[in-house]
GROMACS .gro file of C-alpha atoms in nm:
model
  340
    1MET     CA    1   1.216   0.739   2.607
    2SER     CA    2   1.557   0.826   2.768
    3SER     CA    3   1.833   1.003   2.564
    4VAL     CA    4   2.054   0.695   2.598
    5THR     CA    5   1.780   0.463   2.465
    6LEU     CA    6   1.712   0.710   2.179
    7LEU     CA    7   2.078   0.714   2.090
    8LEU     CA    8   2.107   0.339   2.095
    9LYS     CA    9   1.803   0.294   1.874
   10SER     CA   10   1.941   0.549   1.625
   11ILE     CA   11   2.272   0.370   1.615
   12VAL     CA   12   2.111   0.029   1.566
   13SER     CA   13   1.883   0.168   1.294
   14TYR     CA   14   2.166   0.321   1.092
   15VAL     CA   15   2.376   0.004   1.126
   16LEU     CA   16   2.077  -0.201   0.994
   17ILE     CA   17   2.025   0.039   0.705
   18LEU     CA   18   2.386   0.016   0.611
   19PHE     CA   19   2.388  -0.366   0.649
   20TYR     CA   20   2.088  -0.437   0.431
   21ASN     CA   21   2.205  -0.197   0.160
   22LEU     CA   22   2.557  -0.347   0.155
   23GLN     CA   23   2.394  -0.690   0.141
   24VAL     CA   24   2.185  -0.588  -0.162
   25LEU     CA   25   2.491  -0.423  -0.327
   26PHE     CA   26   2.687  -0.742  -0.289
   27GLY     CA   27   2.410  -0.956  -0.439
   28LEU     CA   28   2.367  -0.714  -0.730
   29GLY     CA   29   2.742  -0.712  -0.788
   30LEU     CA   30   2.733  -1.095  -0.821
   31LEU     CA   31   2.434  -1.076  -1.062
   32PHE     CA   32   2.612  -0.813  -1.272
   33ILE     CA   33   2.918  -1.035  -1.304
   34PHE     CA   34   2.747  -1.368  -1.382
   35LYS     CA   35   2.427  -1.264  -1.557
   36ASN     CA   36   2.362  -1.110  -1.901
   37LYS     CA   37   2.474  -0.751  -1.860
   38SER     CA   38   2.248  -0.631  -2.148
   39GLU     CA   39   1.941  -0.709  -1.944
   40PHE     CA   40   2.078  -0.579  -1.616
   41TRP     CA   41   2.010  -0.204  -1.596
   42GLU     CA   42   1.701  -0.090  -1.782
   43PRO     CA   43   1.349  -0.238  -1.816
   44LYS     CA   44   1.239  -0.293  -2.175
   45PRO     CA   45   1.043  -0.004  -2.333
   46ARG     CA   46   0.662  -0.024  -2.282
   47PRO     CA   47   0.545   0.295  -2.448
   48ASP     CA   48   0.189   0.171  -2.509
   49PRO     CA   49  -0.055   0.104  -2.225
   50PRO     CA   50  -0.158  -0.259  -2.202
   51LYS     CA   51  -0.519  -0.340  -2.292
   52ASN     CA   52  -0.597  -0.447  -1.937
   53LEU     CA   53  -0.505  -0.095  -1.817
   54THR     CA   54  -0.735   0.086  -2.062
   55ASP     CA   55  -1.038  -0.153  -2.038
   56LYS     CA   56  -1.341   0.073  -1.999
   57GLU     CA   57  -1.502  -0.195  -1.785
   58HIS     CA   58  -1.296  -0.075  -1.497
   59GLY     CA   59  -1.460   0.267  -1.484
   60ASP     CA   60  -1.409   0.629  -1.582
   61HIS     CA   61  -1.070   0.808  -1.545
   62LYS     CA   62  -1.089   1.146  -1.376
   63PHE     CA   63  -0.879   1.395  -1.185
   64ILE     CA   64  -0.929   1.600  -0.867
   65GLU     CA   65  -0.735   1.887  -0.719
   66VAL     CA   66  -0.649   1.863  -0.344
   67ASN     CA   67  -0.388   2.030  -0.130
   68GLY     CA   68  -0.225   2.191  -0.429
   69ILE     CA   69  -0.177   1.871  -0.623
   70ARG     CA   70  -0.379   1.677  -0.882
   71LEU     CA   71  -0.482   1.319  -0.812
   72HIS     CA   72  -0.598   1.071  -1.067
   73TYR     CA   73  -0.879   0.825  -0.983
   74VAL     CA   74  -1.107   0.570  -1.148
   75GLU     CA   75  -1.480   0.603  -1.083
   76LYS     CA   76  -1.738   0.333  -1.123
   77GLY     CA   77  -2.099   0.317  -0.996
   78ASP     CA   78  -2.397   0.537  -0.929
   79LYS     CA   79  -2.315   0.876  -0.762
   80SER     CA   80  -2.641   0.853  -0.567
   81LYS     CA   81  -2.525   0.547  -0.372
   82PRO     CA   82  -2.290   0.540  -0.068
   83LEU     CA   83  -1.931   0.632  -0.137
   84MET     CA   84  -1.665   0.356  -0.116
   85LEU     CA   85  -1.316   0.493  -0.143
   86PHE     CA   86  -1.017   0.259  -0.225
   87VAL     CA   87  -0.664   0.336  -0.129
   88HIS     CA   88  -0.381   0.123  -0.272
   89GLY     CA   89  -0.042   0.023  -0.135
   90PHE     CA   90   0.309  -0.036  -0.271
   91PRO     CA   91   0.388  -0.115  -0.552
   92GLU     CA   92   0.028  -0.071  -0.668
   93PHE     CA   93  -0.209   0.190  -0.796
   94TRP     CA   94  -0.580   0.206  -0.869
   95TYR     CA   95  -0.557  -0.108  -1.083
   96SER     CA   96  -0.512  -0.330  -0.774
   97TRP     CA   97  -0.881  -0.271  -0.698
   98ARG     CA   98  -1.012  -0.390  -1.044
   99HIS     CA   99  -1.199  -0.684  -0.898
  100GLN     CA  100  -1.354  -0.482  -0.620
  101LEU     CA  101  -1.457  -0.199  -0.857
  102LYS     CA  102  -1.647  -0.455  -1.060
  103GLU     CA  103  -1.810  -0.616  -0.767
  104PHE     CA  104  -1.904  -0.324  -0.540
  105SER     CA  105  -2.004  -0.070  -0.804
  106LYS     CA  106  -2.335  -0.252  -0.817
  107ASP     CA  107  -2.418  -0.104  -0.477
  108TYR     CA  108  -2.177   0.176  -0.414
  109TRP     CA  109  -2.023   0.477  -0.574
  110CYS     CA  110  -1.665   0.347  -0.604
  111ILE     CA  111  -1.361   0.564  -0.627
  112ALA     CA  112  -1.014   0.408  -0.659
  113LEU     CA  113  -0.737   0.666  -0.609
  114ASP     CA  114  -0.384   0.693  -0.739
  115MET     CA  115  -0.214   0.830  -0.429
  116ARG     CA  116   0.032   1.117  -0.455
  117GLY     CA  117   0.353   1.003  -0.620
  118TYR     CA  118   0.184   0.720  -0.819
  119ASN     CA  119   0.094   0.661  -1.178
  120GLU     CA  120  -0.102   0.960  -1.323
  121SER     CA  121  -0.124   1.156  -0.994
  122ASP     CA  122   0.119   1.444  -0.924
  123LYS     CA  123   0.461   1.352  -0.783
  124PRO     CA  124   0.578   1.640  -0.567
  125LYS     CA  125   0.952   1.646  -0.501
  126GLY     CA  126   1.098   1.621  -0.150
  127ILE     CA  127   1.053   1.345   0.110
  128GLU     CA  128   0.864   1.579   0.338
  129ASN     CA  129   0.583   1.579   0.084
  130TYR     CA  130   0.514   1.209   0.159
  131SER     CA  131   0.449   1.224   0.532
  132ILE     CA  132   0.154   1.024   0.653
  133ASP     CA  133  -0.021   1.352   0.741
  134CYS     CA  134   0.001   1.462   0.382
  135MET     CA  135  -0.167   1.150   0.250
  136THR     CA  136  -0.428   1.156   0.530
  137SER     CA  137  -0.506   1.512   0.441
  138ASP     CA  138  -0.541   1.416   0.067
  139ILE     CA  139  -0.798   1.158   0.154
  140ARG     CA  140  -0.992   1.401   0.375
  141GLU     CA  141  -0.992   1.663   0.100
  142VAL     CA  142  -1.101   1.412  -0.164
  143VAL     CA  143  -1.409   1.320   0.040
  144ARG     CA  144  -1.485   1.689   0.100
  145LYS     CA  145  -1.461   1.770  -0.275
  146LEU     CA  146  -1.685   1.468  -0.353
  147ASP     CA  147  -1.937   1.632  -0.117
  148ARG     CA  148  -1.976   1.344   0.119
  149GLU     CA  149  -2.001   1.356   0.498
  150LYS     CA  150  -1.943   0.987   0.556
  151PHE     CA  151  -1.803   0.705   0.347
  152ILE     CA  152  -1.660   0.347   0.347
  153LEU     CA  153  -1.283   0.340   0.341
  154VAL     CA  154  -1.110   0.031   0.191
  155CYS     CA  155  -0.726   0.014   0.200
  156HIS     CA  156  -0.433  -0.219   0.131
  157ASP     CA  157  -0.070  -0.224   0.245
  158TRP     CA  158   0.049   0.142   0.253
  159GLY     CA  159  -0.308   0.242   0.197
  160SER     CA  160  -0.390   0.062   0.519
  161VAL     CA  161  -0.106   0.239   0.710
  162ILE     CA  162  -0.264   0.568   0.594
  163GLY     CA  163  -0.612   0.436   0.651
  164TRP     CA  164  -0.547   0.355   1.020
  165HIS     CA  165  -0.407   0.704   1.067
  166TYR     CA  166  -0.705   0.853   0.888
  167VAL     CA  167  -0.965   0.678   1.109
  168THR     CA  168  -0.798   0.790   1.427
  169LYS     CA  169  -0.810   1.150   1.311
  170HIS     CA  170  -1.138   1.155   1.122
  171MET     CA  171  -1.340   0.862   1.267
  172ASP     CA  172  -1.651   1.090   1.254
  173THR     CA  173  -1.642   1.071   0.874
  174ILE     CA  174  -1.621   0.688   0.866
  175GLU     CA  175  -1.925   0.468   0.816
  176LYS     CA  176  -1.720   0.148   0.809
  177TYR     CA  177  -1.359   0.070   0.714
  178ILE     CA  178  -1.163  -0.224   0.582
  179CYS     CA  179  -0.789  -0.251   0.600
  180MET     CA  180  -0.583  -0.527   0.439
  181GLY     CA  181  -0.221  -0.636   0.464
  182ALA     CA  182  -0.065  -0.377   0.699
  183PRO     CA  183  -0.108  -0.250   1.056
  184SER     CA  184  -0.083   0.108   1.176
  185LEU     CA  185   0.262   0.282   1.212
  186PRO     CA  186   0.256   0.253   1.589
  187VAL     CA  187   0.178  -0.119   1.577
  188ILE     CA  188   0.432  -0.208   1.300
  189ASN     CA  189   0.696  -0.005   1.482
  190ARG     CA  190   0.620  -0.194   1.806
  191MET     CA  191   0.630  -0.531   1.622
  192ILE     CA  192   0.958  -0.456   1.459
  193HIS     CA  193   1.110  -0.391   1.800
  194SER     CA  194   0.949  -0.680   1.982
  195SER     CA  195   0.904  -0.961   1.729
  196TRP     CA  196   1.201  -1.132   1.566
  197LYS     CA  197   0.968  -1.282   1.300
  198GLN     CA  198   0.829  -0.934   1.200
  199PHE     CA  199   1.176  -0.780   1.221
  200ARG     CA  200   1.305  -1.029   0.962
  201MET     CA  201   0.998  -0.981   0.746
  202SER     CA  202   1.054  -0.608   0.751
  203TRP     CA  203   1.413  -0.597   0.617
  204TYR     CA  204   1.305  -0.398   0.308
  205VAL     CA  205   1.192  -0.104   0.529
  206PHE     CA  206   1.549  -0.055   0.631
  207PHE     CA  207   1.672  -0.106   0.273
  208PHE     CA  208   1.424   0.160   0.146
  209GLN     CA  209   1.574   0.434   0.362
  210MET     CA  210   1.872   0.485   0.126
  211PRO     CA  211   1.857   0.714  -0.179
  212TRP     CA  212   1.877   0.588  -0.536
  213LEU     CA  213   1.965   0.218  -0.468
  214PRO     CA  214   1.606   0.101  -0.391
  215GLU     CA  215   1.473   0.252  -0.712
  216THR     CA  216   1.755   0.103  -0.912
  217SER     CA  217   1.720  -0.242  -0.771
  218VAL     CA  218   1.345  -0.258  -0.852
  219ARG     CA  219   1.416  -0.173  -1.220
  220LEU     CA  220   1.680  -0.440  -1.264
  221PHE     CA  221   1.621  -0.736  -1.500
  222ASP     CA  222   1.311  -0.581  -1.654
  223MET     CA  223   1.166  -0.517  -1.304
  224LYS     CA  224   1.158  -0.888  -1.222
  225SER     CA  225   1.094  -0.788  -0.856
  226LEU     CA  226   0.738  -0.693  -0.950
  227ASP     CA  227   0.659  -1.050  -1.031
  228PHE     CA  228   0.609  -1.101  -0.656
  229ILE     CA  229   0.267  -0.936  -0.687
  230GLY     CA  230   0.151  -1.260  -0.850
  231HIS     CA  231   0.350  -1.489  -0.619
  232ASN     CA  232   0.180  -1.836  -0.620
  233SER     CA  233  -0.134  -1.671  -0.752
  234THR     CA  234  -0.373  -1.814  -1.020
  235GLU     CA  235  -0.563  -1.491  -1.037
  236VAL     CA  236  -0.283  -1.242  -1.105
  237THR     CA  237  -0.190  -1.306  -1.474
  238LYS     CA  238   0.121  -1.217  -1.676
  239ASP     CA  239  -0.090  -0.950  -1.835
  240ASP     CA  240  -0.162  -0.798  -1.499
  241ILE     CA  241   0.212  -0.790  -1.420
  242GLU     CA  242   0.271  -0.617  -1.753
  243VAL     CA  243   0.039  -0.340  -1.641
  244TYR     CA  244   0.252  -0.282  -1.332
  245LYS     CA  245   0.574  -0.289  -1.525
  246HIS     CA  246   0.429  -0.040  -1.776
  247VAL     CA  247   0.344   0.202  -1.496
  248PHE     CA  248   0.653   0.165  -1.271
  249GLY     CA  249   0.896   0.134  -1.563
  250LYS     CA  250   0.851   0.502  -1.641
  251GLU     CA  251   1.132   0.735  -1.549
  252GLY     CA  252   1.089   0.860  -1.193
  253ALA     CA  253   0.788   0.640  -1.116
  254LEU     CA  254   0.936   0.476  -0.819
  255THR     CA  255   1.083   0.764  -0.616
  256GLY     CA  256   0.751   0.895  -0.486
  257PRO     CA  257   0.630   0.550  -0.374
  258ILE     CA  258   0.955   0.466  -0.197
  259ASN     CA  259   0.954   0.810  -0.029
  260TYR     CA  260   0.657   0.682   0.173
  261TYR     CA  261   0.905   0.463   0.355
  262ARG     CA  262   1.169   0.728   0.387
  263ALA     CA  263   0.935   0.986   0.523
  264ASN     CA  264   0.747   0.778   0.778
  265PHE     CA  265   0.962   0.511   0.940
  266SER     CA  266   1.151   0.648   1.238
  267PHE     CA  267   1.297   0.356   1.435
  268ASN     CA  268   1.398   0.560   1.731
  269LYS     CA  269   1.051   0.713   1.788
  270GLU     CA  270   0.753   0.579   1.974
  271PHE     CA  271   0.409   0.639   1.837
  272ASP     CA  272   0.086   0.702   2.029
  273ILE     CA  273  -0.244   0.631   1.854
  274PRO     CA  274  -0.513   0.892   1.922
  275LYS     CA  275  -0.815   0.742   2.094
  276PRO     CA  276  -1.143   0.842   1.919
  277ASP     CA  277  -1.443   0.872   2.150
  278LYS     CA  278  -1.637   0.632   1.925
  279PHE     CA  279  -1.504   0.359   1.694
  280ALA     CA  280  -1.670   0.283   1.362
  281PRO     CA  281  -1.695  -0.088   1.271
  282GLY     CA  282  -1.371  -0.210   1.112
  283LEU     CA  283  -1.238  -0.514   0.938
  284TYR     CA  284  -0.871  -0.619   0.913
  285LEU     CA  285  -0.782  -0.885   0.649
  286LEU     CA  286  -0.448  -1.059   0.614
  287GLY     CA  287  -0.337  -1.317   0.362
  288GLU     CA  288  -0.256  -1.654   0.521
  289HIS     CA  289   0.079  -1.659   0.325
  290ASP     CA  290   0.170  -1.297   0.368
  291LEU     CA  291   0.545  -1.271   0.348
  292TYR     CA  292   0.568  -0.913   0.495
  293ILE     CA  293   0.323  -0.886   0.782
  294SER     CA  294   0.283  -1.146   1.060
  295LYS     CA  295  -0.054  -1.256   1.195
  296GLY     CA  296   0.041  -1.112   1.533
  297SER     CA  297  -0.057  -0.776   1.391
  298GLY     CA  298  -0.433  -0.868   1.415
  299PRO     CA  299  -0.467  -0.904   1.795
  300LEU     CA  300  -0.246  -0.594   1.851
  301LEU     CA  301  -0.472  -0.387   1.630
  302GLN     CA  302  -0.782  -0.517   1.803
  303LYS     CA  303  -0.645  -0.386   2.129
  304GLU     CA  304  -0.597  -0.038   1.977
  305PHE     CA  305  -0.906  -0.023   1.756
  306LYS     CA  306  -1.219  -0.125   1.931
  307ASN     CA  307  -1.510  -0.276   1.724
  308LEU     CA  308  -1.247  -0.434   1.484
  309GLU     CA  309  -1.279  -0.782   1.325
  310PHE     CA  310  -0.970  -0.969   1.221
  311LYS     CA  311  -0.986  -1.245   0.956
  312VAL     CA  312  -0.722  -1.437   0.768
  313VAL     CA  313  -0.771  -1.492   0.397
  314ALA     CA  314  -0.699  -1.862   0.334
  315LYS     CA  315  -0.412  -1.942   0.098
  316ALA     CA  316  -0.375  -1.572  -0.001
  317ASN     CA  317  -0.052  -1.392  -0.054
  318HIS     CA  318   0.018  -1.029   0.065
  319PHE     CA  319  -0.191  -0.890  -0.228
  320CYS     CA  320  -0.500  -1.069  -0.101
  321GLN     CA  321  -0.758  -0.852  -0.289
  322GLN     CA  322  -0.591  -0.951  -0.616
  323ASP     CA  323  -0.482  -1.299  -0.526
  324LYS     CA  324  -0.811  -1.422  -0.381
  325PRO     CA  325  -1.063  -1.157  -0.508
  326LYS     CA  326  -1.375  -1.382  -0.466
  327GLU     CA  327  -1.292  -1.471  -0.108
  328VAL     CA  328  -1.204  -1.112  -0.023
  329ASN     CA  329  -1.512  -0.972  -0.181
  330GLU     CA  330  -1.725  -1.229   0.014
  331MET     CA  331  -1.562  -1.123   0.342
  332MET     CA  332  -1.623  -0.758   0.258
  333ARG     CA  333  -1.988  -0.826   0.165
  334GLU     CA  334  -2.046  -1.014   0.495
  335PHE     CA  335  -1.891  -0.734   0.697
  336LEU     CA  336  -2.073  -0.457   0.518
  337SER     CA  337  -2.405  -0.639   0.553
  338GLN     CA  338  -2.382  -0.651   0.932
  339LYS     CA  339  -2.591  -0.415   1.137
  340TYR     CA  340  -2.418  -0.237   1.429
   0.00000   0.00000   0.00000
């Protein structure tokens, strides 16, 4: 990339960051003027965990020390069975895998992580502590501490961004992998630059680069923005949304998660995906009605990751594993049952 091209991309990126943040500020200003100000700033107190969150049917809550931090996870299933590790996205935590924990713990030792910065896991300060290499290393160390050489990796959204990076660096530890709802950093970066549709769908990535304002905007009107997790869904209930609002309504609960965007999106940088010698079987799932990632990501990923299947989850939103759990579980079962 020439220095002129690099400079132009930097200028365009900063202009877009400023544009989207001013746009959001303008919209919030109008809301502040015309809406009930008493409901504007702070979410309502939720000191007690919702019953859905503490239901013992989900599994056992445990902690593990890796890379100098403590990660929380939920475990369900027989330890003598193959390990299936679940990595959530934004704005989620281990709870987003509740349907899969129930289903796959029959045949696997299931571990659903709270990634660094989320829920009950440690929240190190500093954007540099949320680089994709940090999270990739966390997963590698978790698997080592669980004393497994190979495992099945299941990811969604930011978990998938991390998952793609993980399999390129540690493909030798992967039996099979399933990524949902997000491509790799190199692919999404390429799509933002080359696809007008994906560029428009990715506006929030630019917005999240600013300090303070993204966290504040998510908290407004009792965190109404979190309702989008259940967008047009019959499976995600109001009680489920209350679980997310309880977790992300806590002071400082949003900075770590949004730092994932701040630390890893460089719009003036080109990424190269390492090429493993051998590709484990992979499956990429995308909701038919995903509002954030276009279907063009599937063929692009198949060019980069050999031995990868791509399937669209019919009528599903971005949070397909929660919106259409039965269909997603069936797709996962079919993929995992295949012999390679």
